[in-house]
Coordinates of C-alpha atoms and ligand atoms in Angstrom, one line a residue:
M22 CA 0.1 0.5 0.0
T23 CA 1.6 3.4 -1.2
E24 CA -1.1 6.1 -0.2
V25 CA -3.9 7.3 2.6
V26 CA -7.4 7.3 1.2
V27 CA -9.3 9.7 3.1
I28 CA -13.5 10.0 2.6
G29 CA -14.6 13.1 3.3
G30 CA -13.5 16.4 3.9
G31 CA -15.3 17.6 6.8
F32 CA -13.9 18.2 10.3
A33 CA -12.5 14.3 11.1
G34 CA -11.5 14.0 7.3
V35 CA -8.9 17.1 7.1
E36 CA -7.6 16.6 10.5
A37 CA -7.3 13.5 9.6
A38 CA -5.6 13.6 6.0
W39 CA -3.6 16.7 7.5
Q40 CA -2.1 14.6 10.0
A41 CA -1.1 12.0 8.2
A42 CA 0.1 14.0 5.4
Q43 CA 2.2 16.0 7.7
A44 CA 3.9 12.7 9.0
G45 CA 5.0 12.3 5.2
A46 CA 2.2 9.8 4.3
R47 CA 0.8 10.5 0.4
V48 CA -2.7 11.3 0.7
C49 CA -5.7 11.1 -1.5
L50 CA -8.9 13.2 0.0
Y51 CA -12.1 12.7 -1.4
E52 CA -14.9 15.2 -0.9
M53 CA -18.0 14.8 -3.3
R54 CA -19.0 18.4 -2.7
P55 CA -20.2 20.5 -4.9
V56 CA -20.6 17.3 -7.4
K57 CA -23.2 16.1 -5.0
Q58 CA -24.4 17.9 -2.0
T59 CA -25.5 16.4 1.6
P60 CA -29.1 18.1 2.6
A61 CA -27.3 20.2 5.2
H62 CA -23.9 21.6 3.1
R63 CA -23.8 24.8 0.9
T64 CA -21.2 25.0 -0.5
D65 CA -18.0 23.5 -1.7
K66 CA -15.5 24.4 0.9
L67 CA -14.1 22.3 3.4
A68 CA -14.8 21.8 7.2
E69 CA -18.1 23.3 6.2
I70 CA -19.7 24.0 9.4
V71 CA -23.6 23.3 9.0
C72 CA -24.8 24.5 12.1
S73 CA -23.7 26.1 15.3
N74 CA -20.5 28.3 15.1
S75 CA -19.3 27.4 18.7
L76 CA -16.9 24.7 19.4
K77 CA -18.4 24.9 22.6
S78 CA -16.3 25.9 26.0
D79 CA -12.7 27.1 26.6
E80 CA -13.0 27.6 29.7
P81 CA -10.0 25.8 31.5
G82 CA -11.3 23.2 34.3
T83 CA -13.8 22.2 31.9
A84 CA -13.7 18.7 29.6
P85 CA -14.6 20.5 26.0
Y86 CA -11.5 22.3 26.9
L87 CA -9.2 20.0 27.9
L88 CA -10.1 18.0 24.3
K89 CA -9.4 21.3 22.5
E90 CA -6.5 21.8 24.6
E91 CA -5.2 18.2 23.7
L92 CA -5.5 19.1 20.2
R93 CA -3.7 22.2 20.4
R94 CA -0.9 21.0 21.6
A95 CA -0.8 17.9 18.9
R96 CA -0.6 20.5 16.3
S97 CA -4.3 20.3 14.9
L98 CA -4.8 22.2 11.7
V99 CA -8.7 22.8 12.8
L100 CA -8.0 23.8 16.3
E101 CA -5.0 26.5 14.7
V102 CA -7.6 27.9 12.0
A103 CA -10.1 27.8 14.8
K104 CA -7.9 30.4 16.4
E105 CA -7.4 32.6 14.0
T106 CA -11.1 33.0 12.1
R107 CA -12.5 33.4 16.3
V108 CA -15.4 35.5 17.4
P109 CA -16.4 36.7 20.4
A110 CA -18.8 33.6 22.2
G111 CA -17.7 34.7 25.8
A112 CA -15.9 31.3 27.2
A113 CA -16.7 29.3 24.3
L114 CA -14.8 29.2 21.5
A115 CA -16.7 30.2 18.2
V116 CA -15.8 30.7 14.9
D117 CA -16.4 33.1 11.3
R118 CA -17.6 30.1 9.7
Q119 CA -17.0 31.3 6.2
R120 CA -13.5 32.3 6.6
F121 CA -12.8 29.3 9.1
A122 CA -13.7 26.8 6.2
E123 CA -11.8 28.8 3.7
L124 CA -8.9 28.8 5.6
I125 CA -8.8 25.3 6.2
T126 CA -9.2 24.8 2.0
A127 CA -6.6 26.8 1.6
R128 CA -4.0 25.0 3.9
I129 CA -5.2 21.5 3.0
E130 CA -4.8 22.3 -0.8
A131 CA -1.3 23.6 -0.5
Q132 CA 0.1 20.9 1.7
P133 CA 2.1 19.2 -1.2
N134 CA 1.5 15.6 0.4
I135 CA -2.2 15.9 -0.5
T136 CA -4.3 15.3 -3.0
V137 CA -8.1 16.6 -3.0
V138 CA -10.6 14.6 -5.6
R139 CA -13.8 16.3 -5.8
E140 CA -15.5 12.8 -5.9
E141 CA -18.3 10.5 -4.2
L142 CA -16.1 7.7 -3.1
T143 CA -18.8 4.3 -2.6
R144 CA -16.4 1.6 -2.4
V145 CA -13.6 0.7 0.2
P146 CA -10.2 0.2 -1.6
A147 CA -8.8 -2.5 -1.3
D148 CA -5.4 -1.3 -2.2
A149 CA -5.1 1.9 0.2
I150 CA -5.2 2.5 3.4
T151 CA -8.8 4.1 4.0
I152 CA -9.9 6.3 6.7
I153 CA -13.7 6.8 6.2
A154 CA -14.9 10.3 7.6
A155 CA -18.3 10.6 5.7
G156 CA -19.7 12.3 8.5
P157 CA -23.3 11.9 10.0
L158 CA -24.8 12.9 6.4
C159 CA -22.5 10.0 4.6
S160 CA -24.1 9.2 0.7
D161 CA -26.3 6.6 0.7
A162 CA -24.2 4.5 -1.6
L163 CA -21.4 4.6 0.7
A164 CA -23.8 3.8 3.7
E165 CA -24.4 0.8 2.1
E166 CA -20.6 -0.6 1.6
I167 CA -20.1 0.5 5.2
M168 CA -23.2 -1.7 6.1
R169 CA -21.7 -4.3 4.0
L170 CA -18.3 -3.8 6.1
T171 CA -19.4 -4.2 9.3
G172 CA -22.1 -6.1 8.9
D173 CA -24.6 -3.7 10.5
D174 CA -27.7 -2.9 9.3
Q175 CA -29.1 0.2 10.9
L176 CA -27.0 2.9 11.0
Y177 CA -28.9 6.3 11.4
F178 CA -31.3 8.2 13.6
Y179 CA -32.1 11.8 13.4
D180 CA -31.6 15.4 14.7
A181 CA -32.1 18.7 14.0
I182 CA -30.1 22.4 13.7
A183 CA -31.1 25.6 15.0
P184 CA -32.5 28.5 13.0
I185 CA -30.0 31.9 12.1
V186 CA -31.6 35.5 12.5
V187 CA -30.2 38.7 10.8
A188 CA -29.2 40.8 13.8
D189 CA -30.9 44.1 12.4
S190 CA -34.3 42.1 12.8
I191 CA -33.8 41.7 16.3
D192 CA -35.8 44.6 18.6
T193 CA -32.6 45.7 21.0
S194 CA -34.7 47.9 23.1
I195 CA -35.8 44.2 24.2
A196 CA -33.4 41.7 23.4
F197 CA -30.1 42.3 26.2
R198 CA -26.7 41.7 26.0
A199 CA -25.3 39.7 28.9
A200 CA -23.5 36.2 29.5
R201 CA -24.6 33.5 32.2
Y202 CA -23.4 34.7 35.3
D203 CA -21.6 37.4 33.5
K204 CA -19.1 35.0 32.2
G205 CA -17.5 36.3 29.1
G206 CA -18.9 39.6 28.9
D207 CA -21.2 40.8 26.6
D208 CA -21.3 38.4 24.2
Y209 CA -24.8 36.9 24.2
L210 CA -28.1 38.7 22.8
N211 CA -30.8 37.6 25.3
C212 CA -34.7 37.6 24.5
P213 CA -36.7 37.8 27.7
F214 CA -39.9 36.3 28.9
D215 CA -42.5 37.1 31.5
E216 CA -45.0 34.7 32.4
E217 CA -47.9 35.2 30.0
Q218 CA -45.8 35.4 26.8
Y219 CA -43.9 32.2 28.0
R220 CA -47.3 30.2 28.3
R221 CA -48.6 31.6 24.9
F222 CA -45.4 30.4 23.4
Y223 CA -45.7 27.0 24.9
E224 CA -49.1 27.0 23.5
A225 CA -47.9 28.2 19.9
L226 CA -45.4 25.7 20.1
T227 CA -46.8 22.8 20.6
A228 CA -49.7 23.2 18.6
A229 CA -47.6 24.1 15.3
Q230 CA -47.0 21.5 13.0
S231 CA -43.9 19.8 12.4
V232 CA -42.3 18.5 9.1
P233 CA -43.3 14.7 8.6
L234 CA -40.2 12.3 8.6
Q235 CA -39.9 9.5 6.3
R236 CA -40.7 6.5 8.1
F237 CA -41.4 8.7 11.5
E238 CA -42.5 5.9 13.6
E239 CA -38.8 4.6 13.2
T240 CA -37.2 8.2 14.6
R241 CA -34.4 7.7 17.2
W242 CA -33.8 11.3 18.3
F243 CA -30.5 12.0 19.7
E244 CA -31.1 12.8 23.6
A245 CA -28.7 15.8 23.2
C246 CA -30.1 17.5 20.4
L247 CA -33.6 17.3 20.7
P248 CA -36.0 19.9 18.7
I249 CA -37.6 22.4 20.9
E250 CA -41.1 21.0 20.3
E251 CA -40.1 17.5 21.4
L252 CA -39.0 18.5 24.5
A253 CA -42.1 21.0 25.2
R254 CA -44.2 17.7 24.7
R255 CA -42.2 16.6 27.8
G256 CA -44.0 19.3 30.1
Y257 CA -44.9 23.0 30.6
D258 CA -41.8 23.7 32.2
T259 CA -39.1 21.6 30.2
L260 CA -37.8 24.1 27.7
R261 CA -37.4 26.5 30.9
F262 CA -35.2 24.1 32.3
G263 CA -33.3 23.3 29.3
P264 CA -32.5 25.8 26.3
M265 CA -34.8 28.6 27.6
K266 CA -33.4 28.6 31.4
P267 CA -33.1 32.3 32.6
V268 CA -30.8 31.4 35.3
G269 CA -27.8 33.5 35.8
L270 CA -29.2 36.1 33.5
V271 CA -31.0 40.0 34.6
D272 CA -32.7 41.9 32.5
P273 CA -32.1 45.7 32.7
R274 CA -35.7 46.7 32.1
T275 CA -36.9 44.9 35.6
G276 CA -33.8 43.9 37.3
R277 CA -35.0 40.7 37.7
E278 CA -34.1 37.5 36.2
P279 CA -37.0 36.7 33.5
F280 CA -39.4 33.7 33.8
A281 CA -38.0 32.6 30.6
A282 CA -35.1 33.4 28.2
V283 CA -33.7 32.8 24.7
Q284 CA -30.1 33.4 24.3
L285 CA -28.6 34.4 20.8
R286 CA -24.7 33.8 19.8
Q287 CA -23.2 35.8 17.6
E288 CA -22.7 33.9 13.8
N289 CA -20.0 35.5 12.3
L290 CA -17.2 38.4 12.7
L291 CA -19.6 40.7 10.7
A292 CA -21.9 40.1 13.9
D293 CA -24.7 40.5 11.2
A294 CA -26.0 37.1 11.8
Y295 CA -27.6 35.6 15.2
N296 CA -27.5 31.7 16.2
M297 CA -30.7 30.5 18.5
V298 CA -29.1 28.6 21.0
G299 CA -30.2 25.7 21.6
F300 CA -33.5 26.0 19.1
Q301 CA -33.4 23.1 16.8
N302 CA -36.4 22.2 15.3
H303 CA -38.2 20.5 12.5
L304 CA -41.4 22.7 12.3
R305 CA -42.4 24.0 9.0
Y306 CA -40.8 26.9 7.2
G307 CA -43.9 28.8 8.0
E308 CA -44.9 27.3 11.2
Q309 CA -41.4 28.4 12.4
A310 CA -41.7 32.2 11.6
R311 CA -44.8 32.6 13.3
V312 CA -43.7 30.9 16.4
L313 CA -40.5 32.3 16.4
R314 CA -41.9 35.6 16.3
L315 CA -43.5 35.1 19.5
I316 CA -39.9 35.2 21.2
P317 CA -40.2 38.5 23.1
G318 CA -37.6 40.9 20.6
L319 CA -38.0 38.7 17.8
E320 CA -41.2 39.9 16.6
R321 CA -39.9 41.2 13.4
A322 CA -37.0 38.9 13.0
E323 CA -36.1 37.7 9.1
F324 CA -34.7 34.3 9.6
L325 CA -31.2 33.4 7.5
Q326 CA -31.7 29.6 8.2
Y327 CA -34.7 27.8 9.7
G328 CA -34.3 24.7 11.8
Q329 CA -34.2 21.6 10.1
I330 CA -34.1 17.8 10.9
H331 CA -31.0 15.9 9.7
R332 CA -30.1 12.2 9.7
N333 CA -27.5 11.4 11.7
T334 CA -24.8 8.0 10.5
Y335 CA -22.8 6.3 13.0
I336 CA -21.9 2.7 12.9
R337 CA -22.0 0.5 16.5
A338 CA -18.3 1.4 17.1
P339 CA -17.5 -1.0 20.2
R340 CA -18.2 -3.8 17.7
V341 CA -16.1 -2.5 15.0
L342 CA -13.1 -1.2 16.4
A343 CA -10.1 -1.0 17.7
P344 CA -8.9 2.4 20.3
T345 CA -6.8 3.2 17.1
M346 CA -9.8 3.8 15.1
Q347 CA -8.9 0.6 13.2
M348 CA -11.4 -1.9 12.2
R349 CA -10.5 -5.0 14.2
A350 CA -11.3 -7.3 11.1
R351 CA -9.7 -4.9 8.2
P352 CA -6.7 -3.1 10.2
A353 CA -6.5 -0.8 6.9
V354 CA -9.7 0.7 7.1
F355 CA -10.1 3.1 9.7
F356 CA -13.3 5.4 11.1
A357 CA -13.3 8.8 12.2
G358 CA -15.6 11.9 13.2
Q359 CA -19.6 11.4 13.9
I360 CA -19.8 7.9 11.7
S361 CA -17.0 6.6 14.2
G362 CA -19.9 7.4 17.2
V363 CA -18.7 10.2 18.3
E364 CA -20.6 13.6 18.7
G365 CA -19.5 16.9 17.9
Y366 CA -17.1 18.9 16.3
V367 CA -14.4 18.8 18.2
E368 CA -14.4 15.3 18.7
S369 CA -14.5 14.4 15.0
V370 CA -11.3 16.2 15.2
A371 CA -9.8 14.3 18.3
T372 CA -10.6 10.7 16.3
G373 CA -9.8 12.3 13.3
W374 CA -6.5 13.2 14.5
L375 CA -5.6 10.1 15.6
A376 CA -7.0 8.2 13.0
G377 CA -4.5 10.2 10.4
V378 CA -1.6 9.8 13.1
N379 CA -2.3 5.6 13.0
A380 CA -3.0 5.2 9.0
A381 CA 0.6 7.2 8.7
R382 CA 2.3 4.9 10.8
L383 CA 0.6 2.1 9.4
L384 CA 1.8 3.0 6.2
A385 CA 5.5 3.7 7.7
G386 CA 5.6 0.0 9.2
R387 CA 5.9 1.6 12.3
E388 CA 3.3 1.1 15.8
L389 CA 0.0 2.2 15.8
V390 CA -0.5 4.5 19.0
T391 CA -3.5 4.6 21.6
A392 CA -4.1 7.9 23.5
P393 CA -3.6 7.7 26.9
S394 CA -6.6 6.5 29.3
R395 CA -6.1 9.8 31.2
T396 CA -6.5 12.5 28.5
A397 CA -10.1 13.2 26.6
T398 CA -8.7 12.0 23.4
G399 CA -7.9 8.6 25.1
A400 CA -11.2 8.5 26.9
L401 CA -13.1 9.1 23.1
A402 CA -11.4 6.3 22.0
R403 CA -12.2 3.8 24.9
Y404 CA -15.8 4.9 24.7
V405 CA -16.0 4.1 20.8
S406 CA -14.2 0.6 21.3
Q407 CA -15.4 -0.5 24.4
A408 CA -18.8 1.0 25.2
E409 CA -22.3 -0.8 26.2
T410 CA -23.4 -1.3 22.8
D411 CA -27.3 -2.3 23.1
N412 CA -28.8 1.2 22.3
Y413 CA -25.3 2.8 21.8
Q414 CA -25.5 6.4 21.0
P415 CA -22.7 9.0 20.0
V416 CA -21.5 11.3 22.8
N417 CA -19.7 14.4 23.3
I418 CA -16.5 14.7 25.6
T419 CA -18.1 15.0 29.7
F420 CA -15.8 14.5 32.9
A421 CA -18.2 11.2 32.7
L422 CA -16.1 9.5 29.9
L423 CA -12.6 10.9 31.7
E424 CA -11.2 8.9 34.0
P425 CA -12.1 9.7 37.9
L426 CA -9.1 10.7 40.3
A427 CA -7.8 8.1 42.4
E428 CA -9.2 7.9 46.1
Q429 CA -6.3 9.6 47.8
E430 CA -7.1 12.9 45.1
R431 CA -10.4 12.7 45.5
K432 CA -10.3 13.5 49.5
R433 CA -7.5 16.1 48.5
F434 CA -9.5 18.1 46.6
R435 CA -13.2 18.3 47.7
R436 CA -14.7 20.8 45.5
K437 CA -16.4 19.4 42.0
R438 CA -14.8 22.4 40.4
E439 CA -11.3 21.4 42.1
R440 CA -11.7 17.8 41.2
H441 CA -12.0 18.8 37.6
E442 CA -9.0 21.3 37.5
R443 CA -6.8 18.6 38.8
Q444 CA -8.2 15.9 36.2
V445 CA -7.6 18.6 33.4
A446 CA -4.1 19.1 34.9
L447 CA -3.3 15.4 34.9
A448 CA -4.7 14.5 31.7
L449 CA -2.5 17.6 30.3
Q450 CA 0.3 16.5 31.8
E451 CA 0.1 12.9 30.6
W452 CA -0.4 14.2 27.0
D453 CA 2.5 16.0 26.7
D454 CA 4.7 13.2 27.7
W455 CA 3.1 10.7 25.5
L456 CA 3.0 13.4 22.3
H457 CA 6.8 13.6 23.2
T458 CA 7.5 10.0 23.1
I459 CA 5.0 8.8 20.1
Q460 CA 7.0 12.1 17.9
H461 CA 10.3 10.0 19.3
D462 CA 9.8 6.2 18.8
T463 CA 10.8 4.1 16.0
A464 CA 8.9 1.0 17.0
P465 CA 8.2 -1.5 14.3
L466 CA 4.7 -2.1 13.2
V467 CA 1.6 -3.5 15.1
A468 CA -0.9 -3.9 12.6
N469 CA -3.7 -5.0 14.7
G470 CA -5.5 -2.5 17.4
Ligands
FAD5 C1 -27.4 19.5 10.1 C2 -26.3 19.3 11.1 C3 -26.0 19.9 12.2 C4 -25.3 19.8 13.2 N1 -25.2 20.8 14.2 C5 -23.9 20.6 15.2 C6 -23.8 21.2 16.1 O1 -24.3 22.0 16.0 N2 -22.8 21.0 17.0 C7 -21.7 20.2 16.5 O2 -20.9 19.8 17.2 N3 -22.3 19.1 15.8 C8 -23.3 19.2 14.8 N4 -23.8 18.4 13.9 C9 -22.6 17.6 14.3 C10 -21.8 17.7 13.1 O3 -22.0 17.1 12.0 C11 -20.1 17.1 13.6 O4 -20.1 17.4 14.7 C12 -19.5 17.2 12.5 O5 -20.0 18.1 11.4 C13 -18.6 16.3 12.0 O6 -17.7 15.8 11.4 P1 -17.3 14.8 10.3 O7 -16.0 15.4 9.7 O8 -17.6 13.9 10.9 O9 -18.5 15.2 9.1 P2 -18.8 16.4 8.3 O10 -18.0 17.6 8.8 O11 -20.2 16.1 7.7 O12 -17.9 15.7 6.9 C14 -18.0 15.0 6.1 C15 -18.0 14.8 4.9 O13 -17.9 14.2 4.1 C16 -18.4 14.4 2.9 N5 -18.9 13.4 2.2 C17 -20.0 12.0 2.7 N6 -20.3 10.7 1.8 C18 -18.8 11.3 1.0 C19 -18.7 9.9 0.0 N7 -19.3 8.7 -0.2 N8 -17.5 10.5 -0.6 C20 -17.0 11.7 -0.6 N9 -17.5 12.6 0.1 C21 -17.9 12.0 1.1 C22 -19.7 15.4 2.8 O14 -19.5 15.9 1.6 C23 -18.7 16.1 4.2 O15 -18.1 17.2 3.9 C24 -24.3 18.8 13.0 C25 -24.7 18.0 12.2 C26 -25.7 17.9 10.8 C27 -25.7 17.2 10.0

């Protein structure tokens, strides 16, 4: 085998291609857009962000920070470009999606070891090391090939995306700037509800018409990304304790916390668009416009994008993958990104990073590596290779996935925050040591995970 083939130029695919190429491998990156579009992507750019422009919290002491910090220390292309295209978002790392995708595309195209081929790949080549990073909207033909490869006949479920509002159409005499508990200054706009306004909104939302799904009866929603109308159906107050929770926000007009609130996050550097945080839904567009304009401050809102549903394709990874991201049954085939059974942008980057590093090592006849157990990358690799397979669901990185502190350490650090900070510090130490070792080792090939 003489090259690494990467299928899919999304978050995972570009990181995998970059890492393999930087390690000296010849890489052929197949991206089917713009020849064939997915239902959510709109451009021909690599690493196009289709929904929220946030890469989650970058606050030290949190699990999403740990994952990002590991990747930054490991010279991740995606994290480097995210830094260059960052927009204000409080404690979160958010990017200008257009500049982000443009810059990633330019860097990948300029990498001499990478050839980008704009073509849908429907078969896994027999003569190349292959990384499948085709994402949640993997093309149907490739999904069939993956079913054949993995012996699995159920590869997808549904989740939904949030609407984007034109900034000028938001009434800022009502919507106020603030971040929860003053974290991150004035980066969010907040639409406050009193009790009566909330009741009217709730009633309209639960009565509104959704877009019918194909095979609706088979729908399996992803719990972490439930559409608001599904959440609302679970109870009158569910939204007030979820995406509409008002805690930590004080409305300057009343000097009090509102009854409920909708947060809007800046979408781009120009600040001419705002994303409705946690407001993914699958209402009909006309119904969305009507219901969302009941939100105080959005009475005259113009929408750049309405909420939508989408398919989410992933393998039942623990049946299939080793912690190296290789298929146990076919070690020259790797999976990375959402399709490998993780959820989220940065999680996809991390698995792409690991698959790219290992694919290059396999090509060079070197020993493959497994990320250390305390680290966030190690925790994700452990989850995809070892989690319970009944009702397997992709996950975001959280402390629940990380190795807990030893008993002695738990006694020493009594507060949750201190314990988390300690976990992060230990993980980063382990990560640095490991990076140092793998960058210098010259051990021979071990092809299996
Ligand atoms: C509508 C939607 C909204 C989402 N919202 C969020 C969010 O707000 N936050 C979040 O963290 N995550 C979100 N996700 C999940 C998100 O997709 C992942 O976090 C991230 O994009 C996964 O990266 P990936 O590289 O695995 O897939 P992608 O970024 O989707 O990249 C896969 C690429 O593979 C290409 N491809 C597919 N099949 C083929 C083929 N046969 N041949 C060649 N190319 C192919 C596609 O065109 C695509 O460019 C959302 C997903 C969708 C679909």
